GROMACS .gro file of C-alpha atoms in nm:
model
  392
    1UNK     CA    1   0.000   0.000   0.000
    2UNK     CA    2   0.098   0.372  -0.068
    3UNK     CA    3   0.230   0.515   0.251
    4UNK     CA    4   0.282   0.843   0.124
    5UNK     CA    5   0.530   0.993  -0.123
    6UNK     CA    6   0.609   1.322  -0.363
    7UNK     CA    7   0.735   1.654  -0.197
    8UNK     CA    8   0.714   1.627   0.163
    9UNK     CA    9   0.422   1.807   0.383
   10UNK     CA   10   0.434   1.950   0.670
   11UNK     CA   11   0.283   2.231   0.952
   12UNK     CA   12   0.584   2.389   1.070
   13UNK     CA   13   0.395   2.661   1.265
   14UNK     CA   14   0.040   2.711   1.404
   15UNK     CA   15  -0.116   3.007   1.532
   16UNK     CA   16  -0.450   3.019   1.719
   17UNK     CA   17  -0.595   3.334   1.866
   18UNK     CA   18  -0.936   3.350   2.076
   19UNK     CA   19  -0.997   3.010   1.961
   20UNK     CA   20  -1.164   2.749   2.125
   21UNK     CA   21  -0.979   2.758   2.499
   22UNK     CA   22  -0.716   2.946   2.341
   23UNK     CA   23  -0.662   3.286   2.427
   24UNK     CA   24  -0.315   3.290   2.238
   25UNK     CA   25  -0.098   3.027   2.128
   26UNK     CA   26   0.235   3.052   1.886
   27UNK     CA   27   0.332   2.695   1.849
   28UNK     CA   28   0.649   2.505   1.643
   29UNK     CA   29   0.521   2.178   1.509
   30UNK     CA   30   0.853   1.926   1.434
   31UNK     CA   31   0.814   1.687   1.137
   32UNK     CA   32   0.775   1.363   1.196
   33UNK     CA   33   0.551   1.249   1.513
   34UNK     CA   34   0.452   1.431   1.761
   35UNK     CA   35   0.205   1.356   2.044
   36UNK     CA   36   0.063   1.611   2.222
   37UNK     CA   37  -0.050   1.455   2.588
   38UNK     CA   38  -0.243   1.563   2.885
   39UNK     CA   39  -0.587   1.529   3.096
   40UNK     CA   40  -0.913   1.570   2.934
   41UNK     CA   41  -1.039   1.970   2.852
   42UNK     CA   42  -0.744   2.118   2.845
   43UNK     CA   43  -0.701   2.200   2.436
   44UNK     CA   44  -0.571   1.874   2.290
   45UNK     CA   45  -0.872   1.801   2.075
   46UNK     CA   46  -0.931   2.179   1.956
   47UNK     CA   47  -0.541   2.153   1.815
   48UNK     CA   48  -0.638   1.901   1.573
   49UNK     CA   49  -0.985   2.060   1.487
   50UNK     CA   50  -0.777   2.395   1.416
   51UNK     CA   51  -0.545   2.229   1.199
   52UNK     CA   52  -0.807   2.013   1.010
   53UNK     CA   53  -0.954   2.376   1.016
   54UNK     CA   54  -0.646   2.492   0.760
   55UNK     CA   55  -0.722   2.178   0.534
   56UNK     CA   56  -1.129   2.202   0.456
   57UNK     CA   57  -1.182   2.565   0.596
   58UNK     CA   58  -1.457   2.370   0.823
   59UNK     CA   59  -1.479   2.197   1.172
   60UNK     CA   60  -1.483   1.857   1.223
   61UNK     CA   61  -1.703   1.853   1.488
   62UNK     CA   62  -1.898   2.208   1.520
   63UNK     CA   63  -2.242   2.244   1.475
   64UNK     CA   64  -2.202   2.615   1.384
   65UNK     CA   65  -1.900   2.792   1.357
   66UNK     CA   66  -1.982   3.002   1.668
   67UNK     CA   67  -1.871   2.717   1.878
   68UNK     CA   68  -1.542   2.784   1.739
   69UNK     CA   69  -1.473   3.130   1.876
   70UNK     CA   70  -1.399   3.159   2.261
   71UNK     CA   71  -1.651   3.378   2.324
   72UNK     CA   72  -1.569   3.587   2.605
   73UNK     CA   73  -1.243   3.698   2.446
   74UNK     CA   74  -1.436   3.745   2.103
   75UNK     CA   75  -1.652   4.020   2.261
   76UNK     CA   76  -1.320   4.251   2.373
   77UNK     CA   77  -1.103   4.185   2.059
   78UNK     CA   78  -1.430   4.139   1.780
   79UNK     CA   79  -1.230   3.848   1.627
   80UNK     CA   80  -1.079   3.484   1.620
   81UNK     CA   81  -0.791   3.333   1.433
   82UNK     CA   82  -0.625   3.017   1.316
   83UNK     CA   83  -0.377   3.033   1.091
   84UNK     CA   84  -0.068   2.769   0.999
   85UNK     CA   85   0.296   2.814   0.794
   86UNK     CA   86   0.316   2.456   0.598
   87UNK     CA   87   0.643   2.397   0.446
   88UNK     CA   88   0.654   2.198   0.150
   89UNK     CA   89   0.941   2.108  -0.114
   90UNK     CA   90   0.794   2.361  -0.351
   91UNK     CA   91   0.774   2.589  -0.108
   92UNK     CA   92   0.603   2.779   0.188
   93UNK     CA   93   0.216   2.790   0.218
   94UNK     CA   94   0.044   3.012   0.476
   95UNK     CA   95  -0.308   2.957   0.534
   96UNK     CA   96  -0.543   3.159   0.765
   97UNK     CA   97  -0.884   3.071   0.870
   98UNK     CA   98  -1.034   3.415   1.021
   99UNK     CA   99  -1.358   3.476   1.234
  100UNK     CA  100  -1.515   3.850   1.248
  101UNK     CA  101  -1.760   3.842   1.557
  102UNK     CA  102  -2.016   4.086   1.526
  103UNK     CA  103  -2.330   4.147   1.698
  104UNK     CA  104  -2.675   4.011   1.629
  105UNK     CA  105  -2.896   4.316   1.422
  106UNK     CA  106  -3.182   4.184   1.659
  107UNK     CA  107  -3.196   3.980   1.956
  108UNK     CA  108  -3.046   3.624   1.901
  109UNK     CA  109  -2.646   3.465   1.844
  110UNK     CA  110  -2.436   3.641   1.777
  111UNK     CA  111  -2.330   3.668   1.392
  112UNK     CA  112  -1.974   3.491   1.274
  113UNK     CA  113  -1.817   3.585   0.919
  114UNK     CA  114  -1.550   3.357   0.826
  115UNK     CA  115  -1.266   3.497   0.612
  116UNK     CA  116  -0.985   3.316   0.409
  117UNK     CA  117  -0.677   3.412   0.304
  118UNK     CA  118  -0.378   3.196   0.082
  119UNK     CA  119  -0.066   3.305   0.125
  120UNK     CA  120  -0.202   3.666   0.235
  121UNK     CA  121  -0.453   3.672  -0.052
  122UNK     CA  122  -0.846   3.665  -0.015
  123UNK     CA  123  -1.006   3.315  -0.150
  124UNK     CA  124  -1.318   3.153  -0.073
  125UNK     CA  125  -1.366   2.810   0.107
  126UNK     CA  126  -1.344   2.683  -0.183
  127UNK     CA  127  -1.007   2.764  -0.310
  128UNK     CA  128  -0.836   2.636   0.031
  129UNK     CA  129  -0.996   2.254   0.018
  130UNK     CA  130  -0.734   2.038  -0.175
  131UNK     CA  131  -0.391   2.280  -0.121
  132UNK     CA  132  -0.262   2.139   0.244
  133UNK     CA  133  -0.448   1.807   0.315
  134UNK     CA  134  -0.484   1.681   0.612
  135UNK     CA  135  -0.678   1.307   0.727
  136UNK     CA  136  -0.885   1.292   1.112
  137UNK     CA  137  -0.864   0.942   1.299
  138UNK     CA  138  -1.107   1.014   1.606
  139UNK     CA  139  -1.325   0.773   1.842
  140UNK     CA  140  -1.637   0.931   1.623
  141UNK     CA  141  -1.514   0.700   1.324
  142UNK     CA  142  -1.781   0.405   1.435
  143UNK     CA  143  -2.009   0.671   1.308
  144UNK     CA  144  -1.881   0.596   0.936
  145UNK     CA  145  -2.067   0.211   1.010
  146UNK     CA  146  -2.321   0.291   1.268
  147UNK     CA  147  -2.412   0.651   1.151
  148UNK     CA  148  -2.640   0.796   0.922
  149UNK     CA  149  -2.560   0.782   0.526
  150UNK     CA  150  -2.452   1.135   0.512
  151UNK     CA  151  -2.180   1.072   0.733
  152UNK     CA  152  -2.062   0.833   0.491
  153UNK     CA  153  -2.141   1.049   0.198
  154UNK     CA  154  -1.947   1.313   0.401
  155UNK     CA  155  -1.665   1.122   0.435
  156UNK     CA  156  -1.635   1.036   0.031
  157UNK     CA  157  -1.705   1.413  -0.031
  158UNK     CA  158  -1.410   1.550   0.147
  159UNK     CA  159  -1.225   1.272   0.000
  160UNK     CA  160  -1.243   1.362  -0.340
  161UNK     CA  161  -1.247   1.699  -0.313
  162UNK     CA  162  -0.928   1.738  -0.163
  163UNK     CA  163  -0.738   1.559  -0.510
  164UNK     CA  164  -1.073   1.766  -0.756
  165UNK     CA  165  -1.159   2.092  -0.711
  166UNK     CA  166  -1.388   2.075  -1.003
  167UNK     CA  167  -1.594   1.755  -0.793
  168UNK     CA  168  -1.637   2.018  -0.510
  169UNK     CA  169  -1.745   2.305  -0.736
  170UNK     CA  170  -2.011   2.054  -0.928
  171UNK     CA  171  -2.137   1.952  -0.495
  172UNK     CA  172  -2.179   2.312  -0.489
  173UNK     CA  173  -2.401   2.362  -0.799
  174UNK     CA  174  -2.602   2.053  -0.713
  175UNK     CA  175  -2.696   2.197  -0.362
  176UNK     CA  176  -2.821   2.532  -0.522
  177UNK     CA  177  -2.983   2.330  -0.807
  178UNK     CA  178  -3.160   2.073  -0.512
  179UNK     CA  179  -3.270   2.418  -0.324
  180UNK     CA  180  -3.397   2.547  -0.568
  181UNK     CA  181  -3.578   2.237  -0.698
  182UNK     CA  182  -3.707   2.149  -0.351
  183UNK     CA  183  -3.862   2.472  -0.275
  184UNK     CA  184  -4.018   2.473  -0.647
  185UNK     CA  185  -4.195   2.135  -0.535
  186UNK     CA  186  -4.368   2.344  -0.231
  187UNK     CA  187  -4.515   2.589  -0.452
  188UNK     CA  188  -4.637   2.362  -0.730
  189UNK     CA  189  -4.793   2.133  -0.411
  190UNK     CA  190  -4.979   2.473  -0.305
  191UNK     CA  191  -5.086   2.586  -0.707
  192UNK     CA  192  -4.835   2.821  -0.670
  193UNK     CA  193  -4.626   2.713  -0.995
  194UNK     CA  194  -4.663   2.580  -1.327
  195UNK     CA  195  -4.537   2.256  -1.346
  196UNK     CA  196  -4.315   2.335  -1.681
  197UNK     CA  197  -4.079   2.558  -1.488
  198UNK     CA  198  -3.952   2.213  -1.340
  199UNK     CA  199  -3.809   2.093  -1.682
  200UNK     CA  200  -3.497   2.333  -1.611
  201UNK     CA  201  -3.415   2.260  -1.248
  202UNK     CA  202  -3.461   1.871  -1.373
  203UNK     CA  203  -3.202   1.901  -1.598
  204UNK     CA  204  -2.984   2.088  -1.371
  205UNK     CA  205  -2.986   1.816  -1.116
  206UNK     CA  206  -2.920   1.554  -1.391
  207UNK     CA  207  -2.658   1.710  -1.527
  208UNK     CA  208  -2.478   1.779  -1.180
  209UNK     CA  209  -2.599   1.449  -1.021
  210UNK     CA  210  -2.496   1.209  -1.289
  211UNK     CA  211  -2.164   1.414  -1.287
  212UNK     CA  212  -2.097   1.373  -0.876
  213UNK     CA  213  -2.230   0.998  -0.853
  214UNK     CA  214  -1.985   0.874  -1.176
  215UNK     CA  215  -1.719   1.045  -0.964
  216UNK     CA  216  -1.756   0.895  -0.656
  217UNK     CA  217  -1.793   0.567  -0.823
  218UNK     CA  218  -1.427   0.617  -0.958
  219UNK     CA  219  -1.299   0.748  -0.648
  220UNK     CA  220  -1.440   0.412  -0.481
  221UNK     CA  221  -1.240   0.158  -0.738
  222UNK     CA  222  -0.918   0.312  -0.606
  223UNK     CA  223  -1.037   0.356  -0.265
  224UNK     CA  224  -1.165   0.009  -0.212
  225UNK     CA  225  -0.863  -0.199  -0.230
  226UNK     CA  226  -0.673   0.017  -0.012
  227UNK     CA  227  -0.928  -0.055   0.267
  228UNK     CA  228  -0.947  -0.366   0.217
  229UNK     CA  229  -0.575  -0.438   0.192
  230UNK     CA  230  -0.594  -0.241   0.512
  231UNK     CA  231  -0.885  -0.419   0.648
  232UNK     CA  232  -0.695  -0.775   0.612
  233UNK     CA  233  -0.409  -0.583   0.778
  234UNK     CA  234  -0.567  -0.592   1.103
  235UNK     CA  235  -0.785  -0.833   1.094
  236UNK     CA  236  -0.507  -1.060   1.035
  237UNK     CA  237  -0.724  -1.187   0.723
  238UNK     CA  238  -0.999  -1.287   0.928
  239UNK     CA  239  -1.291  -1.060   0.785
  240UNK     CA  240  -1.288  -0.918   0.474
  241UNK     CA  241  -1.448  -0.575   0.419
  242UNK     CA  242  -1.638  -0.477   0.086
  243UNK     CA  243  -1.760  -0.147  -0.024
  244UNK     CA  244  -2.030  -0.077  -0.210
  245UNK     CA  245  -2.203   0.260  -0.370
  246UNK     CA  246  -2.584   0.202  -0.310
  247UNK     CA  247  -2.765   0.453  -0.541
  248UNK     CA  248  -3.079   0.588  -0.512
  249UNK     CA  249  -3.180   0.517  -0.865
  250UNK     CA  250  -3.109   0.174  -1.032
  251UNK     CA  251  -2.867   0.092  -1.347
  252UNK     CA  252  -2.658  -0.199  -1.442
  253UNK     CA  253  -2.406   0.045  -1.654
  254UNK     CA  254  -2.224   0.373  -1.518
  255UNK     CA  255  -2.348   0.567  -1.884
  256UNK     CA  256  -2.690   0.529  -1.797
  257UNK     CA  257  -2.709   0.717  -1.444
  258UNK     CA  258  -2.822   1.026  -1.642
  259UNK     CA  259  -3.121   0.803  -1.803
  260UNK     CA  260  -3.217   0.626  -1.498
  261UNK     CA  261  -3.190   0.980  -1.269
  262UNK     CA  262  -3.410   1.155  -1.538
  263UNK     CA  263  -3.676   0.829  -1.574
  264UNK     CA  264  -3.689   0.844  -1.176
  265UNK     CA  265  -3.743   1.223  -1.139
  266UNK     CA  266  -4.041   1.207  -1.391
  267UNK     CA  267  -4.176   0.830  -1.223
  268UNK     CA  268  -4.176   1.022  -0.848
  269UNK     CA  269  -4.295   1.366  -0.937
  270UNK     CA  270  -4.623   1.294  -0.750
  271UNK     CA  271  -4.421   1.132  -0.435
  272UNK     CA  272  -4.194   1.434  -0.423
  273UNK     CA  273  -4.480   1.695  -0.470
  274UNK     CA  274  -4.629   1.551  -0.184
  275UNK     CA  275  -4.298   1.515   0.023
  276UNK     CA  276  -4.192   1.898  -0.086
  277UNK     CA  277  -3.832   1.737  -0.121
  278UNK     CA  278  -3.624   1.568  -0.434
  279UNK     CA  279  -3.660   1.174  -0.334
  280UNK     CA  280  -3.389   1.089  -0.582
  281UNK     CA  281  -3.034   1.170  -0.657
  282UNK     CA  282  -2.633   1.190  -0.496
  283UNK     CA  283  -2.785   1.329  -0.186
  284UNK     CA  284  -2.976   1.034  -0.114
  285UNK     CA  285  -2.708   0.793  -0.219
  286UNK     CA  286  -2.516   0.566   0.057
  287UNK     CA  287  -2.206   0.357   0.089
  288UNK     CA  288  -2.259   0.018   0.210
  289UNK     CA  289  -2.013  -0.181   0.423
  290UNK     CA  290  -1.987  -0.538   0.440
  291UNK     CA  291  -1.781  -0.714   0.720
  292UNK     CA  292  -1.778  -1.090   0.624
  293UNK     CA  293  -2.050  -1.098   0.366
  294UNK     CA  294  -2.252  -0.898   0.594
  295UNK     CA  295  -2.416  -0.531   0.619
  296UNK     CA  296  -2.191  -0.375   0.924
  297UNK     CA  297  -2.413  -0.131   1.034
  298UNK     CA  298  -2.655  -0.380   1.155
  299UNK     CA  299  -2.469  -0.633   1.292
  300UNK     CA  300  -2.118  -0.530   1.328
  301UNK     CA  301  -1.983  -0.534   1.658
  302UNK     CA  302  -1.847  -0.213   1.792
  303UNK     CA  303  -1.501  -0.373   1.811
  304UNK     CA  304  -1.559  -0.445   1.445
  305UNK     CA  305  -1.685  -0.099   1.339
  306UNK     CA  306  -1.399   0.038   1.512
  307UNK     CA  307  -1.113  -0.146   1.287
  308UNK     CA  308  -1.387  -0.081   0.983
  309UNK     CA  309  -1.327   0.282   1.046
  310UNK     CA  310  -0.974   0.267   1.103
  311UNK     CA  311  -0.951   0.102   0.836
  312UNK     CA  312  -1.149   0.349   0.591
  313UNK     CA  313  -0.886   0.657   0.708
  314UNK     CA  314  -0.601   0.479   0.645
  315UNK     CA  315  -0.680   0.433   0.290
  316UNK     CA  316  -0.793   0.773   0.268
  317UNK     CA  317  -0.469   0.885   0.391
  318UNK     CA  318  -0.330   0.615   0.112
  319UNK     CA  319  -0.616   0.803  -0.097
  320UNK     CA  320  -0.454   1.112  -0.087
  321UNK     CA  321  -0.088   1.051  -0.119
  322UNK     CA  322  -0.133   0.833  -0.445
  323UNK     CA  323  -0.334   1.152  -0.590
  324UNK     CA  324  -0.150   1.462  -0.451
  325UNK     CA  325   0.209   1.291  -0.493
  326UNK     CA  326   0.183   1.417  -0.115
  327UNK     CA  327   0.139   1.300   0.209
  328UNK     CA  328  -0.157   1.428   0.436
  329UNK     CA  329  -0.055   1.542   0.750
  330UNK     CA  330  -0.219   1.257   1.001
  331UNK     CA  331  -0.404   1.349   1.318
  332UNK     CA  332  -0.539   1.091   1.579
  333UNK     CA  333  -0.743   1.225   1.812
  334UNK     CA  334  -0.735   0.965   2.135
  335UNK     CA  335  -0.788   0.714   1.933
  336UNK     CA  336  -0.492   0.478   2.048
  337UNK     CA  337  -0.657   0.328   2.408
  338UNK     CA  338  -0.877   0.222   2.216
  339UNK     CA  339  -0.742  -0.034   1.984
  340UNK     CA  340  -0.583  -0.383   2.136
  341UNK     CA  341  -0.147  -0.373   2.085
  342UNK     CA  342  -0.134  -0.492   1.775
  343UNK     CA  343  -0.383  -0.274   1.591
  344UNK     CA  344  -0.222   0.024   1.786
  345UNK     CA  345   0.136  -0.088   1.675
  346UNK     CA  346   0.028  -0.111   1.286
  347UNK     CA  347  -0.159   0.270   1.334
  348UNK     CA  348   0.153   0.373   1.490
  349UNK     CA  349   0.432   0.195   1.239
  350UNK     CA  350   0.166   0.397   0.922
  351UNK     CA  351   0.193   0.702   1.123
  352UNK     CA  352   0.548   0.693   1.137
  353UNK     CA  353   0.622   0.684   0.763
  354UNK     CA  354   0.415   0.977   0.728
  355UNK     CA  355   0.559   1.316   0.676
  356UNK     CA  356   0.404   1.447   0.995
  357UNK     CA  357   0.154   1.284   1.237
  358UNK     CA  358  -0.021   1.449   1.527
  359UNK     CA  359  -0.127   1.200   1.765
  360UNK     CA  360  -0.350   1.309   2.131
  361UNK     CA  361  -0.363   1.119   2.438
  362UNK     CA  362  -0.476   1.116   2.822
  363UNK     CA  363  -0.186   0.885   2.859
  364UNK     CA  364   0.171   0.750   2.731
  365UNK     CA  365   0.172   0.390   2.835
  366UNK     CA  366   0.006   0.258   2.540
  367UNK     CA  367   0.223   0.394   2.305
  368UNK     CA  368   0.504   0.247   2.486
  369UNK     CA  369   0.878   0.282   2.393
  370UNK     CA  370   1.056   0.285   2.122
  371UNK     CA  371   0.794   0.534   1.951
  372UNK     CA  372   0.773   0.721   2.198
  373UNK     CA  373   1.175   0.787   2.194
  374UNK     CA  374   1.162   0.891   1.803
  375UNK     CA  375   0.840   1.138   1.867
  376UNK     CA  376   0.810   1.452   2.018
  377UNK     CA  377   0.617   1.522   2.347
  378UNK     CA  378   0.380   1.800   2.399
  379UNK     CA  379   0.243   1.870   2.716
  380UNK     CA  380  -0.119   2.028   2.653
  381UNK     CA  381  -0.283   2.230   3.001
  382UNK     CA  382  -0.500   2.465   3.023
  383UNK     CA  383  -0.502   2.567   2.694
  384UNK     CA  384  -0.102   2.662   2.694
  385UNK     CA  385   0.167   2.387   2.515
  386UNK     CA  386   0.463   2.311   2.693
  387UNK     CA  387   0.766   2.093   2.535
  388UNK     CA  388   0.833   1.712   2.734
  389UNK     CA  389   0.659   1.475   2.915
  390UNK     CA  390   0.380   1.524   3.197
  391UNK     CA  391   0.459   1.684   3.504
  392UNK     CA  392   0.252   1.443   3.721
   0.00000   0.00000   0.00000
């Protein structure tokens, strides 16, 4: 399997203010490993999120983007900021994720407006996705077998938009196109329409489905061997994991998803009158896992969903380097207790050959020596990062 490969990746230099717990932080990353310890609520977690932050310009974990500015400091200085220096063989990227706080024009939360900027130039969301990549392991990765289908369409979405801008531009389209669509539905359910305005927004979503659901479909032949090679990895062989794209509407051929999406749009215009929603299309899509022969979501144990998961982010990370010619930067978010020894030794030999890993933890004994001796220790407390081991 591709461990990683191409020009070499790395954060040298992180920057956080009012975010999260931290008032102020000015941190030096090393390359190579480093594992930032200490007891639960002190900061560890919101290091990763800000760094995943600088990859995808969006939390992993944040319901609103709110949550992401400490608020109390927000209110004095009007503003939050993350921003990281990656060094790279072909040279220096700096990448800031800003927040503007600003006051509520009526009573309510208050209002957040995020603001980009590439190497001290303006760019939208958009623009950052794909240029410093960056792959989450967390304890929330059962959720990719036991969660809802949009986690799992979430997790293929980031994927491939990292190595295709173009993919993410086309999700884009398709959400204003489904909008659009959707509320057109409510109005022709209340005689508020004529029903020929819908030939337009059908083709739109044709057009932009057909494109997003052949994509995915390609990103899943080179995904899928990589998980499962993966998958045998630490299962020792004995389960074998298969992926599968379940889509909403049927065809035996990968040409005719623009036929069948059209056929099913016109078949369930009644349904989706009545619903006020598009019934068909990427959105509703899902990706099944087997364990064994046998749908994981249902009868997987959690032990099992848990190596599943694993195993799904290591081949993204695989994903990634094949595509970029680049390494992600890796970040495990107390993920190691977890795992038994020898799944934690194989997480920790993969994390090794990458570029740069960022790896949390309440404590060291599981990682044991000699990683530990090769890595460098961070102690995280209080939302302040000080260099060795724990002072207890």
């Amino acid at each position: 399997m591709v461990a990683h490969g191409g020009p070499p990746l790395h954060l040298a230099h992180l920057s956080l203010i009012n975010f999260r717990s931290f008032r102020q932080l000015d941190l030096d990353l090393p390359k190579g490993v480093a594992v930032l310890h200490g007891d639960n609520a002190q900061g560890k977690t919101n290091l990763l999120e800000a760094v995943y932050l600088l990859s995808i310009a969006k939390s992993f974990r944040a319901q609103n983007e709110r949550e992401l500015v400490n608020r109390e400091a927000a209110q004095e200085q009007g503003q939050a900021l993350a921003s990281g220096l990656f060094m790279r063989k072909d040279g220096r990227l700096k990448v800031s994720v800003g927040f503007q706080w600003a006051a509520p024009e009526q009573s309510g939360e208050p209002l957040v407006r995020k603001q980009v900027r590439v190497n001290g130039v303006a760019r939208t969301a958009a623009d950052l996705v794909g240029l410093a990549n960056a792959v989450l392991f967390s304890a929330q990765d059962v959720e990719l077998v036991f969660g809802a289908p949009s986690q799992r369409r979430r997790f293929l979405d980031i994927l491939i938009s990292q190595v295709d801008p173009l993919y993410l531009r086309s999700l884009q389209r398709y959400q204003r196109v489904l909008f659009q669509r959707n509320q057109l539905l409510k109005t022709l359910r209340d005689g508020r329409a004529s029903p020929e305005e819908m030939a337009f927004w059908d083709a739109e979503l044709v057009k932009e489905g057909a494109s997003i659901v052949l994509r995915r479909l390609e990103a899943l032949d080179a995904l899928t061997p990589l998980a499962q090679e993966t998958h045998q990895q630490l299962t020792t062989g004995a389960e074998a994991l298969r992926m599968e794209y379940a889509c909403s509407v049927r065809t035996s051929q990968r040409d005719g998803v623009a036929v069948a999406l059209a056929e099913a749009l016109q078949a369930g215009k009644g349904r989706e009158m009545a619903a006020g929603a598009t019934l068909v299309g990427p959105h509703r899509d899902d990706l099944r896992l087997l364990i064994g022969g046998v749908e994981a979501g249902a009868y997987a144990s959690r032990g099992q969903a848990r190596t599943a998961g694993l195993a799904l982010r290591l081949a993204e990370a695989a994903y990634l380097a094949a595509c970029k010619g680049e390494a992600p930067v890796l970040l495990l978010d107390d993920v190691l207790s977890e795992l038994d020894a020898s799944r934690r030794r194989h997480v920790l030999e993969r994390a090794a050959a990458h570029d740069q890993a960022l790896i949390t933890t309440t404590d060291l004994s599981p990682i044991g020596t000699p990683f530990l001796d090769h890595a460098a220790k961070l102690r995280v407390d209080g939302g302040a990062v000080y260099p060795g081991p724990s002072s207890q």
